[in-house]
Amino acid sequence: MSVLAADANGLDTAEIKKLQADLVDWDVVNENGMDILEKMFKFDTYLACLDFARSVGRMAEEFDHHPRLVVEWGRVSVAWWTHAVSGLHTNDFIMAARTDRLG
Amino acid sequence: MSVLAADANGLDTAEIKKLQADLVDWDVVNENGMDILEKMFKFDTYLACLDFARSVGRMAEEFDHHPRLVVEWGRVSVAWWTHAVSGLHTNDFIMAARTDRLG
């Protein structure tokens, strides 16, 4: 199942800024020349971190769009980007908003 | 519950090399001036990655020693180090061996 936009065009800087403004605390980070959308989620326990990572991962699987999840003591970093455009696509912002609903 | 060694001394290079030789495919990586013990585990599906990360995380919680888990499409990176010694402790190698049993 996928309800994500199917076009494979990357976003330009103005489009990224506009979409980013609709999100809370998501940073656009340049990593090895590629823009990614990243946010840190904090939790009181390690098990809460694991549960959140699993929830995000299962949601990702449902939409067949997979983030990088970094689980550490007390926090989980979630990073979205789109391999096919070597950067950010509208879908990444949709997935970021969905991620917030799980946090 | 903890069956890990309780002393808080870091390991020197010779001790690290000796312990590393008992493990398969674990790399000692210097990250921001600190040695960490890292291995990449590959899987065919994203759900298998999530399940492995959860298994390692639950084992970590049991021993109260928590790794960094990086979950990406097809792979999970596990990194052990000991905050109290700003580097590697015997416990990290014990936990690496335990991690291998879950992979």
CSV table of C-alpha atoms in Angstrom, one decimal:
chain,number,residue,atom,x,y,z
A,1,MET,CA,0.0,0.0,0.0
A,2,SER,CA,1.3,3.5,-0.8
A,3,VAL,CA,-0.5,6.8,-0.6
A,4,LEU,CA,2.7,8.7,-1.3
A,5,ALA,CA,3.2,10.9,-4.3
A,6,ALA,CA,4.6,9.0,-7.1
A,7,ASP,CA,6.5,11.6,-9.0
A,8,ALA,CA,10.3,11.4,-8.7
A,9,ASN,CA,11.3,15.1,-8.7
A,10,GLY,CA,13.4,16.5,-6.0
A,11,LEU,CA,12.5,19.8,-4.3
A,12,ASP,CA,14.3,23.1,-4.7
A,13,THR,CA,15.4,25.2,-1.7
A,14,ALA,CA,12.2,27.4,-1.7
A,15,GLU,CA,9.9,24.3,-1.8
A,16,ILE,CA,11.9,22.8,1.0
A,17,LYS,CA,11.7,25.9,3.2
A,18,LYS,CA,7.9,26.1,2.6
A,19,LEU,CA,7.3,22.4,3.6
A,20,GLN,CA,9.7,22.6,6.5
A,21,ALA,CA,7.7,25.6,7.9
A,22,ASP,CA,4.7,23.2,8.4
A,23,LEU,CA,6.8,20.9,10.6
A,24,VAL,CA,8.0,21.4,14.2
A,25,ASP,CA,11.7,20.9,15.0
A,26,TRP,CA,12.7,19.0,11.8
A,27,ASP,CA,16.1,20.2,10.5
A,28,VAL,CA,17.3,20.1,6.9
A,29,VAL,CA,20.8,18.8,7.2
A,30,ASN,CA,23.3,18.5,4.4
A,31,GLU,CA,25.0,15.1,4.7
A,32,ASN,CA,27.7,14.2,2.1
A,33,GLY,CA,26.2,16.7,-0.3
A,34,MET,CA,22.6,15.5,0.1
A,35,ASP,CA,19.8,17.2,2.0
A,36,ILE,CA,18.1,15.1,4.6
A,37,LEU,CA,15.2,15.8,7.0
A,38,GLU,CA,16.2,15.0,10.6
A,39,LYS,CA,14.6,15.3,14.0
A,40,MET,CA,15.7,14.1,17.5
A,41,PHE,CA,13.0,12.5,19.7
A,42,LYS,CA,13.8,12.3,23.5
A,43,PHE,CA,12.4,9.6,25.9
A,44,ASP,CA,12.9,8.8,29.6
A,45,THR,CA,13.8,5.1,29.0
A,46,TYR,CA,15.7,3.0,26.6
A,47,LEU,CA,12.6,0.8,26.1
A,48,ALA,CA,10.6,3.8,25.1
A,49,CYS,CA,13.2,4.6,22.5
A,50,LEU,CA,13.0,1.1,21.2
A,51,ASP,CA,9.2,1.2,21.1
A,52,PHE,CA,9.2,4.5,19.2
A,53,ALA,CA,11.8,3.2,16.7
A,54,ARG,CA,9.7,0.2,16.1
A,55,SER,CA,6.5,2.2,15.6
A,56,VAL,CA,8.3,4.5,13.1
A,57,GLY,CA,9.8,1.5,11.3
A,58,ARG,CA,6.5,-0.3,11.0
A,59,MET,CA,4.8,2.9,9.7
A,60,ALA,CA,7.7,3.2,7.2
A,61,GLU,CA,7.3,-0.4,6.0
A,62,GLU,CA,3.6,0.3,5.5
A,63,PHE,CA,4.4,3.2,3.1
A,64,ASP,CA,7.5,1.5,1.6
A,65,HIS,CA,9.6,4.5,2.5
A,66,HIS,CA,12.3,3.8,5.0
A,67,PRO,CA,14.1,6.3,7.3
A,68,ARG,CA,17.4,6.0,9.1
A,69,LEU,CA,16.7,5.4,12.8
A,70,VAL,CA,19.5,6.0,15.3
A,71,VAL,CA,18.6,4.7,18.7
A,72,GLU,CA,20.8,5.8,21.7
A,73,TRP,CA,20.2,6.1,25.4
A,74,GLY,CA,17.3,8.5,25.9
A,75,ARG,CA,16.9,9.5,22.3
A,76,VAL,CA,16.0,8.5,18.7
A,77,SER,CA,17.1,10.4,15.6
A,78,VAL,CA,14.8,9.9,12.6
A,79,ALA,CA,16.2,10.9,9.2
A,80,TRP,CA,14.1,10.9,6.0
A,81,TRP,CA,15.4,11.4,2.4
A,82,THR,CA,14.7,9.9,-1.0
A,83,HIS,CA,17.3,7.8,-2.6
A,84,ALA,CA,15.8,8.2,-6.1
A,85,VAL,CA,16.2,12.0,-6.1
A,86,SER,CA,19.4,12.0,-3.9
A,87,GLY,CA,17.7,14.4,-1.5
A,88,LEU,CA,14.3,15.6,-0.4
A,89,HIS,CA,11.0,14.8,-2.0
A,90,THR,CA,7.5,15.8,-0.8
A,91,ASN,CA,7.1,12.3,0.5
A,92,ASP,CA,9.8,12.9,3.1
A,93,PHE,CA,7.8,15.8,4.6
A,94,ILE,CA,4.6,13.7,4.6
A,95,MET,CA,6.5,10.9,6.4
A,96,ALA,CA,8.0,13.4,8.9
A,97,ALA,CA,4.5,14.6,9.8
A,98,ARG,CA,3.4,11.0,10.2
A,99,THR,CA,6.4,10.4,12.4
A,100,ASP,CA,5.4,13.3,14.7
A,101,ARG,CA,2.1,11.6,15.3
A,102,LEU,CA,3.9,8.6,16.7
A,103,GLY,CA,6.3,10.5,19.0
B,1,MET,CA,20.4,-7.6,36.7
B,2,SER,CA,24.0,-7.3,35.6
B,3,VAL,CA,26.6,-9.9,35.1
B,4,LEU,CA,29.0,-7.4,33.6
B,5,ALA,CA,32.4,-6.6,35.1
B,6,ALA,CA,32.1,-3.7,37.5
B,7,ASP,CA,35.5,-2.2,37.3
B,8,ALA,CA,35.7,1.1,35.5
B,9,ASN,CA,39.1,0.9,33.8
B,10,GLY,CA,39.4,1.5,30.1
B,11,LEU,CA,41.4,-0.9,27.9
B,12,ASP,CA,44.8,-0.1,26.4
B,13,THR,CA,45.5,-0.8,22.7
B,14,ALA,CA,47.1,-4.2,23.4
B,15,GLU,CA,44.1,-5.4,25.4
B,16,ILE,CA,41.7,-4.1,22.8
B,17,LYS,CA,43.5,-6.0,20.0
B,18,LYS,CA,43.5,-9.2,22.1
B,19,LEU,CA,39.8,-9.0,22.8
B,20,GLN,CA,39.0,-7.9,19.2
B,21,ALA,CA,40.7,-11.1,17.9
B,22,ASP,CA,38.1,-13.2,19.7
B,23,LEU,CA,35.3,-11.5,17.7
B,24,VAL,CA,34.3,-11.7,14.0
B,25,ASP,CA,33.9,-8.6,11.9
B,26,TRP,CA,33.8,-6.1,14.8
B,27,ASP,CA,35.8,-2.9,14.0
B,28,VAL,CA,37.4,-0.6,16.5
B,29,VAL,CA,36.6,2.9,15.2
B,30,ASN,CA,37.9,6.2,16.5
B,31,GLU,CA,34.9,8.5,16.7
B,32,ASN,CA,35.5,12.0,18.0
B,33,GLY,CA,38.7,10.9,19.8
B,34,MET,CA,37.0,7.9,21.4
B,35,ASP,CA,37.3,4.2,20.5
B,36,ILE,CA,34.0,2.4,19.8
B,37,LEU,CA,33.3,-1.2,18.8
B,38,GLU,CA,31.1,-1.4,15.7
B,39,LYS,CA,29.7,-4.0,13.4
B,40,MET,CA,27.2,-3.9,10.5
B,41,PHE,CA,24.6,-6.6,10.3
B,42,LYS,CA,22.8,-7.2,7.0
B,43,PHE,CA,19.2,-8.4,6.5
B,44,ASP,CA,16.9,-9.0,3.5
B,45,THR,CA,14.0,-7.0,4.8
B,46,TYR,CA,13.4,-3.9,6.8
B,47,LEU,CA,11.3,-5.7,9.3
B,48,ALA,CA,14.1,-8.1,9.9
B,49,CYS,CA,16.3,-5.1,10.6
B,50,LEU,CA,13.7,-3.8,13.1
B,51,ASP,CA,13.4,-7.2,14.8
B,52,PHE,CA,17.2,-7.5,15.2
B,53,ALA,CA,17.5,-3.9,16.6
B,54,ARG,CA,14.7,-4.7,19.1
B,55,SER,CA,16.4,-8.0,20.2
B,56,VAL,CA,19.7,-6.2,20.7
B,57,GLY,CA,18.0,-3.4,22.5
B,58,ARG,CA,16.2,-5.7,24.9
B,59,MET,CA,19.3,-7.6,25.6
B,60,ALA,CA,21.1,-4.3,26.2
B,61,GLU,CA,18.3,-3.3,28.7
B,62,GLU,CA,18.7,-6.5,30.5
B,63,PHE,CA,22.4,-5.8,31.2
B,64,ASP,CA,21.9,-2.1,31.6
B,65,HIS,CA,24.5,-1.3,28.9
B,66,HIS,CA,23.1,0.4,25.8
B,67,PRO,CA,24.6,0.5,22.3
B,68,ARG,CA,23.9,2.9,19.5
B,69,LEU,CA,21.7,1.2,16.9
B,70,VAL,CA,21.5,2.6,13.4
B,71,VAL,CA,18.7,1.0,11.4
B,72,GLU,CA,18.7,1.6,7.7
B,73,TRP,CA,17.3,-0.3,4.7
B,74,GLY,CA,18.9,-3.7,4.7
B,75,ARG,CA,21.3,-3.2,7.6
B,76,VAL,CA,21.7,-2.4,11.2
B,77,SER,CA,24.9,-1.0,12.7
B,78,VAL,CA,25.6,-1.8,16.3
B,79,ALA,CA,28.1,0.3,18.3
B,80,TRP,CA,29.3,-0.4,21.8
B,81,TRP,CA,31.4,1.8,24.0
B,82,THR,CA,31.5,2.8,27.7
B,83,HIS,CA,30.7,6.3,28.7
B,84,ALA,CA,32.4,6.0,32.1
B,85,VAL,CA,35.8,5.3,30.5
B,86,SER,CA,35.2,7.4,27.4
B,87,GLY,CA,36.1,4.4,25.3
B,88,LEU,CA,36.2,0.6,25.4
B,89,HIS,CA,35.8,-1.6,28.5
B,90,THR,CA,35.8,-5.4,28.7
B,91,ASN,CA,32.0,-5.2,29.0
B,92,ASP,CA,31.8,-3.8,25.4
B,93,PHE,CA,33.4,-7.0,24.0
B,94,ILE,CA,31.2,-9.2,26.1
B,95,MET,CA,28.1,-7.3,24.8
B,96,ALA,CA,29.5,-7.6,21.2
B,97,ALA,CA,29.7,-11.4,21.6
B,98,ARG,CA,26.2,-11.5,22.9
B,99,THR,CA,25.1,-9.3,20.0
B,100,ASP,CA,26.5,-11.9,17.5
B,101,ARG,CA,24.3,-14.6,19.1
B,102,LEU,CA,21.2,-12.6,18.1
B,103,GLY,CA,22.3,-11.8,14.5
